[in-house]
Amino acid sequence: MSLRIAALALSLCAIAPPVSAADYPDHAIKMIVPFAAGGGTDVLARIIAQNLNSKWGQPVVVENQPGASGAIGTRAVMKAPPDGYTLLMASTGALMAVSGADADRPFDVNKVLSPIVVAAAPPYLLVVSPTLPVKSTADLVRLAKEKPEGLTFGSSGVGAASHLSGLLFASATGIKLLHIPYKGTGPAVTDLLGGRIDMMFAPGPVVQQFVASGQLKALGVTDTRRSRFYPDVPAVAEGVPGYESVGWFGLLAPPHTPPEIVKQLNEVIVAAMGTQEFRDHLATLGAEPKPQTPEQFGRYINADVAKWSKLVKDNDVQLPGGK
């Protein structure tokens, strides 16, 4: 009898109607954030959840599932039904955590998730302890080369964008940096303020107040050009040609989510990006809207993961949450 029931269930699944984009959404949507509440990913998720709720009148519940540098929450969405009712607000670090960082086997996000839209790609600020005798990126590189043991830099964790930014900087300049990982950005900034580490690549809004008060020194912004949010801070690339490190945040769905639903989500969020309210929210993160199509976002993620995977492999870094 149990075999007949199982066979019947399989046959019913086979003839079940596909998810209808015309009726989407008709109940609550869950948006998983693979990091703790309060961070940049979480803030953006709540902004987008509010916009989706206003557009469709359906609850969009943000659920934090932190752990393994973002791998736990990301994998939960990878295994969720592809019906548009489970979404993922991910970031550079979260996708690196599930990619395996294998430069020999290129990662293709389209095989494990359905990209929807990039919400923001803010740069970081290279900040140093005021006790460090440097005034520019060039000074920092010279000082590091004078110290055989290297300078120390903090990050919010192994594989996080703040860690990868430091790896890229060391690789591009030929200096030695000793990585000190923390459980989040806050503890790292606290130790930087206390002079217990030398430098950090940090989210601008988190350290801007300390730069303004003179408690930290900002040497560079990690985009290819200066940011309008920090006009007096040069781009790191002005002293280290080609250097670029931005931490993107974007919305994705489980693999095989119907393209019509992905398109609906993309269009609603891109429209929201054009509003002053959304721009004001992004400004609090030191970011500007950079709307893309789902296809463009997928290509962007693959290129980004390939860049960082090579760096991770070259530096023999073991990422948490790998395959």
mmCIF file of N, CA and C in Angstrom, residues 97-187:
data_model
loop_
_atom_site.group_PDB
_atom_site.id
_atom_site.type_symbol
_atom_site.label_atom_id
_atom_site.label_comp_id
_atom_site.label_asym_id
_atom_site.label_seq_id
_atom_site.Cartn_x
_atom_site.Cartn_y
_atom_site.Cartn_z
ATOM 1 N N ALA A 97 31.227 31.871 0.172
ATOM 2 C CA ALA A 97 31.149 30.789 1.150
ATOM 3 C C ALA A 97 30.568 29.511 0.559
ATOM 4 N N VAL A 98 29.723 29.624 -0.458
ATOM 5 C CA VAL A 98 29.132 28.420 -1.055
ATOM 6 C C VAL A 98 29.767 28.052 -2.396
ATOM 7 N N SER A 99 30.677 28.891 -2.875
ATOM 8 C CA SER A 99 31.262 28.630 -4.195
ATOM 9 C C SER A 99 32.332 27.556 -4.161
ATOM 10 N N GLY A 100 32.928 27.358 -2.976
ATOM 11 C CA GLY A 100 34.050 26.437 -2.904
ATOM 12 C C GLY A 100 35.354 27.118 -3.255
ATOM 13 N N ALA A 101 35.257 28.349 -3.813
ATOM 14 C CA ALA A 101 36.445 29.129 -4.172
ATOM 15 C C ALA A 101 37.465 28.320 -4.959
ATOM 16 N N ASP A 102 36.984 27.537 -5.902
ATOM 17 C CA ASP A 102 37.872 26.705 -6.724
ATOM 18 C C ASP A 102 38.073 27.385 -8.073
ATOM 19 N N ALA A 103 39.238 28.012 -8.238
ATOM 20 C CA ALA A 103 39.513 28.757 -9.469
ATOM 21 C C ALA A 103 39.611 27.840 -10.688
ATOM 22 N N ASP A 104 39.854 26.531 -10.457
ATOM 23 C CA ASP A 104 39.976 25.599 -11.578
ATOM 24 C C ASP A 104 38.616 25.124 -12.088
ATOM 25 N N ARG A 105 37.576 25.290 -11.269
ATOM 26 C CA ARG A 105 36.226 24.895 -11.674
ATOM 27 C C ARG A 105 35.324 26.106 -11.496
ATOM 28 N N PRO A 106 35.178 26.902 -12.537
ATOM 29 C CA PRO A 106 34.456 28.174 -12.423
ATOM 30 C C PRO A 106 33.064 28.005 -11.832
ATOM 31 N N PHE A 107 32.749 28.885 -10.918
ATOM 32 C CA PHE A 107 31.447 28.894 -10.261
ATOM 33 C C PHE A 107 30.416 29.539 -11.182
ATOM 34 N N ASP A 108 29.242 28.934 -11.276
ATOM 35 C CA ASP A 108 28.145 29.509 -12.056
ATOM 36 C C ASP A 108 26.948 29.651 -11.137
ATOM 37 N N VAL A 109 26.658 30.885 -10.743
ATOM 38 C CA VAL A 109 25.566 31.130 -9.802
ATOM 39 C C VAL A 109 24.230 30.658 -10.349
ATOM 40 N N ASN A 110 24.063 30.674 -11.673
ATOM 41 C CA ASN A 110 22.789 30.292 -12.273
ATOM 42 C C ASN A 110 22.443 28.816 -12.067
ATOM 43 N N LYS A 111 23.434 28.001 -11.675
ATOM 44 C CA LYS A 111 23.175 26.585 -11.427
ATOM 45 C C LYS A 111 22.685 26.321 -10.010
ATOM 46 N N VAL A 112 22.914 27.283 -9.109
ATOM 47 C CA VAL A 112 22.553 27.054 -7.704
ATOM 48 C C VAL A 112 21.537 28.059 -7.173
ATOM 49 N N LEU A 113 21.352 29.173 -7.875
ATOM 50 C CA LEU A 113 20.415 30.207 -7.454
ATOM 51 C C LEU A 113 19.883 30.931 -8.691
ATOM 52 N N SER A 114 18.863 31.735 -8.490
ATOM 53 C CA SER A 114 18.316 32.560 -9.575
ATOM 54 C C SER A 114 18.566 34.028 -9.230
ATOM 55 N N PRO A 115 19.555 34.665 -9.857
ATOM 56 C CA PRO A 115 19.818 36.077 -9.581
ATOM 57 C C PRO A 115 18.617 36.950 -9.952
ATOM 58 N N ILE A 116 18.341 37.949 -9.134
ATOM 59 C CA ILE A 116 17.220 38.852 -9.395
ATOM 60 C C ILE A 116 17.715 40.272 -9.673
ATOM 61 N N VAL A 117 18.398 40.865 -8.680
ATOM 62 C CA VAL A 117 18.867 42.236 -8.881
ATOM 63 C C VAL A 117 19.938 42.563 -7.850
ATOM 64 N N VAL A 118 20.915 43.365 -8.261
ATOM 65 C CA VAL A 118 21.893 43.886 -7.303
ATOM 66 C C VAL A 118 21.284 45.134 -6.681
ATOM 67 N N ALA A 119 21.268 45.174 -5.350
ATOM 68 C CA ALA A 119 20.647 46.295 -4.649
ATOM 69 C C ALA A 119 21.629 47.442 -4.446
ATOM 70 N N ALA A 120 22.884 47.110 -4.196
ATOM 71 C CA ALA A 120 23.906 48.136 -3.978
ATOM 72 C C ALA A 120 25.279 47.495 -4.037
ATOM 73 N N ALA A 121 26.274 48.312 -4.339
ATOM 74 C CA ALA A 121 27.658 47.825 -4.356
ATOM 75 C C ALA A 121 28.557 48.912 -3.764
ATOM 76 N N PRO A 122 28.444 49.116 -2.444
ATOM 77 C CA PRO A 122 29.216 50.190 -1.818
ATOM 78 C C PRO A 122 30.685 49.836 -1.666
ATOM 79 N N PRO A 123 31.558 50.834 -1.782
ATOM 80 C CA PRO A 123 32.983 50.606 -1.528
ATOM 81 C C PRO A 123 33.251 50.595 -0.025
ATOM 82 N N TYR A 124 34.463 50.249 0.335
ATOM 83 C CA TYR A 124 34.901 50.276 1.725
ATOM 84 C C TYR A 124 35.885 51.430 1.912
ATOM 85 N N LEU A 125 36.127 51.757 3.157
ATOM 86 C CA LEU A 125 37.149 52.749 3.471
ATOM 87 C C LEU A 125 38.356 52.040 4.076
ATOM 88 N N LEU A 126 39.530 52.370 3.592
ATOM 89 C CA LEU A 126 40.767 51.896 4.204
ATOM 90 C C LEU A 126 41.074 52.857 5.345
ATOM 91 N N VAL A 127 40.926 52.371 6.565
ATOM 92 C CA VAL A 127 41.150 53.212 7.738
ATOM 93 C C VAL A 127 42.265 52.619 8.591
ATOM 94 N N VAL A 128 42.987 53.516 9.247
ATOM 95 C CA VAL A 128 44.111 53.074 10.080
ATOM 96 C C VAL A 128 44.019 53.716 11.455
ATOM 97 N N SER A 129 44.718 53.127 12.390
ATOM 98 C CA SER A 129 44.815 53.693 13.735
ATOM 99 C C SER A 129 45.539 55.032 13.665
ATOM 100 N N PRO A 130 45.094 56.034 14.417
ATOM 101 C CA PRO A 130 45.772 57.340 14.393
ATOM 102 C C PRO A 130 47.193 57.276 14.930
ATOM 103 N N THR A 131 47.524 56.178 15.620
ATOM 104 C CA THR A 131 48.898 56.037 16.128
ATOM 105 C C THR A 131 49.861 55.606 15.026
ATOM 106 N N LEU A 132 49.327 55.184 13.887
ATOM 107 C CA LEU A 132 50.178 54.745 12.796
ATOM 108 C C LEU A 132 50.740 55.986 12.080
ATOM 109 N N PRO A 133 52.046 56.081 11.900
ATOM 110 C CA PRO A 133 52.654 57.295 11.327
ATOM 111 C C PRO A 133 52.546 57.352 9.800
ATOM 112 N N VAL A 134 51.325 57.423 9.298
ATOM 113 C CA VAL A 134 51.103 57.477 7.851
ATOM 114 C C VAL A 134 50.000 58.493 7.542
ATOM 115 N N LYS A 135 50.062 59.093 6.356
ATOM 116 C CA LYS A 135 49.049 60.053 5.925
ATOM 117 C C LYS A 135 48.428 59.686 4.585
ATOM 118 N N SER A 136 48.943 58.635 3.944
ATOM 119 C CA SER A 136 48.450 58.245 2.627
ATOM 120 C C SER A 136 48.648 56.755 2.421
ATOM 121 N N THR A 137 48.045 56.254 1.342
ATOM 122 C CA THR A 137 48.223 54.840 0.998
ATOM 123 C C THR A 137 49.687 54.544 0.709
ATOM 124 N N ALA A 138 50.353 55.488 0.031
ATOM 125 C CA ALA A 138 51.777 55.304 -0.276
ATOM 126 C C ALA A 138 52.603 55.200 1.000
ATOM 127 N N ASP A 139 52.281 56.042 1.991
ATOM 128 C CA ASP A 139 52.975 55.970 3.281
ATOM 129 C C ASP A 139 52.763 54.605 3.934
ATOM 130 N N LEU A 140 51.529 54.111 3.836
ATOM 131 C CA LEU A 140 51.189 52.826 4.456
ATOM 132 C C LEU A 140 51.998 51.696 3.829
ATOM 133 N N VAL A 141 52.112 51.716 2.512
ATOM 134 C CA VAL A 141 52.871 50.677 1.814
ATOM 135 C C VAL A 141 54.347 50.746 2.218
ATOM 136 N N ARG A 142 54.894 51.961 2.274
ATOM 137 C CA ARG A 142 56.303 52.117 2.674
ATOM 138 C C ARG A 142 56.532 51.606 4.093
ATOM 139 N N LEU A 143 55.622 51.940 5.003
ATOM 140 C CA LEU A 143 55.764 51.492 6.389
ATOM 141 C C LEU A 143 55.702 49.974 6.481
ATOM 142 N N ALA A 144 54.771 49.370 5.743
ATOM 143 C CA ALA A 144 54.619 47.918 5.772
ATOM 144 C C ALA A 144 55.881 47.223 5.265
ATOM 145 N N LYS A 145 56.514 47.807 4.262
ATOM 146 C CA LYS A 145 57.726 47.198 3.705
ATOM 147 C C LYS A 145 58.914 47.318 4.659
ATOM 148 N N GLU A 146 58.814 48.255 5.614
ATOM 149 C CA GLU A 146 59.883 48.417 6.600
ATOM 150 C C GLU A 146 59.720 47.466 7.779
ATOM 151 N N LYS A 147 58.563 46.792 7.825
ATOM 152 C CA LYS A 147 58.272 45.891 8.944
ATOM 153 C C LYS A 147 58.239 44.440 8.456
ATOM 154 N N PRO A 148 59.293 43.683 8.700
ATOM 155 C CA PRO A 148 59.344 42.283 8.223
ATOM 156 C C PRO A 148 58.172 41.439 8.733
ATOM 157 N N GLU A 149 57.697 41.754 9.940
ATOM 158 C CA GLU A 149 56.584 40.986 10.510
ATOM 159 C C GLU A 149 55.241 41.412 9.914
ATOM 160 N N GLY A 150 55.226 42.536 9.215
ATOM 161 C CA GLY A 150 54.014 43.017 8.562
ATOM 162 C C GLY A 150 53.113 43.795 9.502
ATOM 163 N N LEU A 151 52.137 44.463 8.923
ATOM 164 C CA LEU A 151 51.119 45.181 9.678
ATOM 165 C C LEU A 151 49.923 44.257 9.917
ATOM 166 N N THR A 152 49.127 44.567 10.918
ATOM 167 C CA THR A 152 47.939 43.764 11.202
ATOM 168 C C THR A 152 46.699 44.450 10.631
ATOM 169 N N PHE A 153 45.797 43.640 10.060
ATOM 170 C CA PHE A 153 44.526 44.204 9.610
ATOM 171 C C PHE A 153 43.383 43.329 10.094
ATOM 172 N N GLY A 154 42.314 43.981 10.513
ATOM 173 C CA GLY A 154 41.166 43.263 11.033
ATOM 174 C C GLY A 154 40.087 43.109 9.987
ATOM 175 N N SER A 155 39.202 42.140 10.209
ATOM 176 C CA SER A 155 38.066 41.940 9.307
ATOM 177 C C SER A 155 36.901 41.392 10.113
ATOM 178 N N SER A 156 35.738 41.330 9.476
ATOM 179 C CA SER A 156 34.555 40.794 10.150
ATOM 180 C C SER A 156 34.500 39.268 10.072
ATOM 181 N N GLY A 157 35.536 38.640 9.525
ATOM 182 C CA GLY A 157 35.599 37.187 9.476
ATOM 183 C C GLY A 157 36.310 36.679 8.239
ATOM 184 N N VAL A 158 36.782 35.455 8.300
ATOM 185 C CA VAL A 158 37.469 34.843 7.164
ATOM 186 C C VAL A 158 36.512 34.751 5.970
ATOM 187 N N GLY A 159 36.956 35.251 4.827
ATOM 188 C CA GLY A 159 36.142 35.204 3.621
ATOM 189 C C GLY A 159 35.216 36.385 3.449
ATOM 190 N N ALA A 160 35.084 37.230 4.480
ATOM 191 C CA ALA A 160 34.246 38.426 4.362
ATOM 192 C C ALA A 160 34.900 39.408 3.403
ATOM 193 N N ALA A 161 34.105 40.328 2.872
ATOM 194 C CA ALA A 161 34.641 41.304 1.924
ATOM 195 C C ALA A 161 35.773 42.125 2.549
ATOM 196 N N SER A 162 35.662 42.415 3.848
ATOM 197 C CA SER A 162 36.713 43.176 4.519
ATOM 198 C C SER A 162 38.022 42.385 4.581
ATOM 199 N N HIS A 163 37.922 41.057 4.640
ATOM 200 C CA HIS A 163 39.112 40.203 4.598
ATOM 201 C C HIS A 163 39.688 40.161 3.183
ATOM 202 N N LEU A 164 38.823 39.931 2.204
ATOM 203 C CA LEU A 164 39.273 39.833 0.819
ATOM 204 C C LEU A 164 39.894 41.136 0.345
ATOM 205 N N SER A 165 39.355 42.262 0.803
ATOM 206 C CA SER A 165 39.914 43.565 0.431
ATOM 207 C C SER A 165 41.356 43.697 0.890
ATOM 208 N N GLY A 166 41.626 43.218 2.107
ATOM 209 C CA GLY A 166 42.991 43.256 2.626
ATOM 210 C C GLY A 166 43.918 42.332 1.869
ATOM 211 N N LEU A 167 43.417 41.133 1.527
ATOM 212 C CA LEU A 167 44.220 40.200 0.736
ATOM 213 C C LEU A 167 44.599 40.815 -0.612
ATOM 214 N N LEU A 168 43.613 41.457 -1.233
ATOM 215 C CA LEU A 168 43.855 42.070 -2.540
ATOM 216 C C LEU A 168 44.874 43.201 -2.427
ATOM 217 N N PHE A 169 44.773 43.982 -1.374
ATOM 218 C CA PHE A 169 45.699 45.090 -1.165
ATOM 219 C C PHE A 169 47.128 44.580 -0.981
ATOM 220 N N ALA A 170 47.286 43.539 -0.170
ATOM 221 C CA ALA A 170 48.613 42.965 0.052
ATOM 222 C C ALA A 170 49.182 42.399 -1.246
ATOM 223 N N SER A 171 48.323 41.717 -2.010
ATOM 224 C CA SER A 171 48.764 41.133 -3.276
ATOM 225 C C SER A 171 49.169 42.200 -4.280
ATOM 226 N N ALA A 172 48.395 43.288 -4.326
ATOM 227 C CA ALA A 172 48.659 44.343 -5.320
ATOM 228 C C ALA A 172 49.886 45.172 -4.987
ATOM 229 N N THR A 173 50.250 45.243 -3.706
ATOM 230 C CA THR A 173 51.366 46.095 -3.290
ATOM 231 C C THR A 173 52.625 45.317 -2.924
ATOM 232 N N GLY A 174 52.493 44.002 -2.772
ATOM 233 C CA GLY A 174 53.645 43.184 -2.411
ATOM 234 C C GLY A 174 54.046 43.303 -0.952
ATOM 235 N N ILE A 175 53.130 43.762 -0.103
ATOM 236 C CA ILE A 175 53.456 43.889 1.319
ATOM 237 C C ILE A 175 52.919 42.698 2.099
ATOM 238 N N LYS A 176 53.381 42.565 3.335
ATOM 239 C CA LYS A 176 52.897 41.504 4.202
ATOM 240 C C LYS A 176 51.880 42.078 5.184
ATOM 241 N N LEU A 177 50.731 41.446 5.270
ATOM 242 C CA LEU A 177 49.700 41.839 6.212
ATOM 243 C C LEU A 177 49.286 40.611 7.021
ATOM 244 N N LEU A 178 49.160 40.779 8.316
ATOM 245 C CA LEU A 178 48.730 39.698 9.200
ATOM 246 C C LEU A 178 47.234 39.876 9.465
ATOM 247 N N HIS A 179 46.441 38.895 9.032
ATOM 248 C CA HIS A 179 44.993 38.984 9.158
ATOM 249 C C HIS A 179 44.522 38.605 10.555
ATOM 250 N N ILE A 180 43.690 39.473 11.145
ATOM 251 C CA ILE A 180 43.081 39.205 12.449
ATOM 252 C C ILE A 180 41.566 39.168 12.244
ATOM 253 N N PRO A 181 40.962 37.970 12.167
ATOM 254 C CA PRO A 181 39.506 37.888 11.953
ATOM 255 C C PRO A 181 38.728 38.088 13.251
ATOM 256 N N TYR A 182 37.594 38.764 13.142
ATOM 257 C CA TYR A 182 36.705 38.975 14.291
ATOM 258 C C TYR A 182 35.324 38.409 13.965
ATOM 259 N N LYS A 183 34.488 38.328 14.977
ATOM 260 C CA LYS A 183 33.112 37.871 14.768
ATOM 261 C C LYS A 183 32.213 39.078 14.534
ATOM 262 N N GLY A 184 32.448 39.736 13.414
ATOM 263 C CA GLY A 184 31.653 40.908 13.079
ATOM 264 C C GLY A 184 32.506 42.153 12.939
ATOM 265 N N THR A 185 31.932 43.174 12.307
ATOM 266 C CA THR A 185 32.639 44.425 12.065
ATOM 267 C C THR A 185 32.869 45.198 13.355
ATOM 268 N N GLY A 186 31.866 45.216 14.235
ATOM 269 C CA GLY A 186 31.961 46.001 15.463
ATOM 270 C C GLY A 186 33.186 45.704 16.310
ATOM 271 N N PRO A 187 33.436 44.436 16.660
ATOM 272 C CA PRO A 187 34.618 44.128 17.473
ATOM 273 C C PRO A 187 35.930 44.521 16.795
#
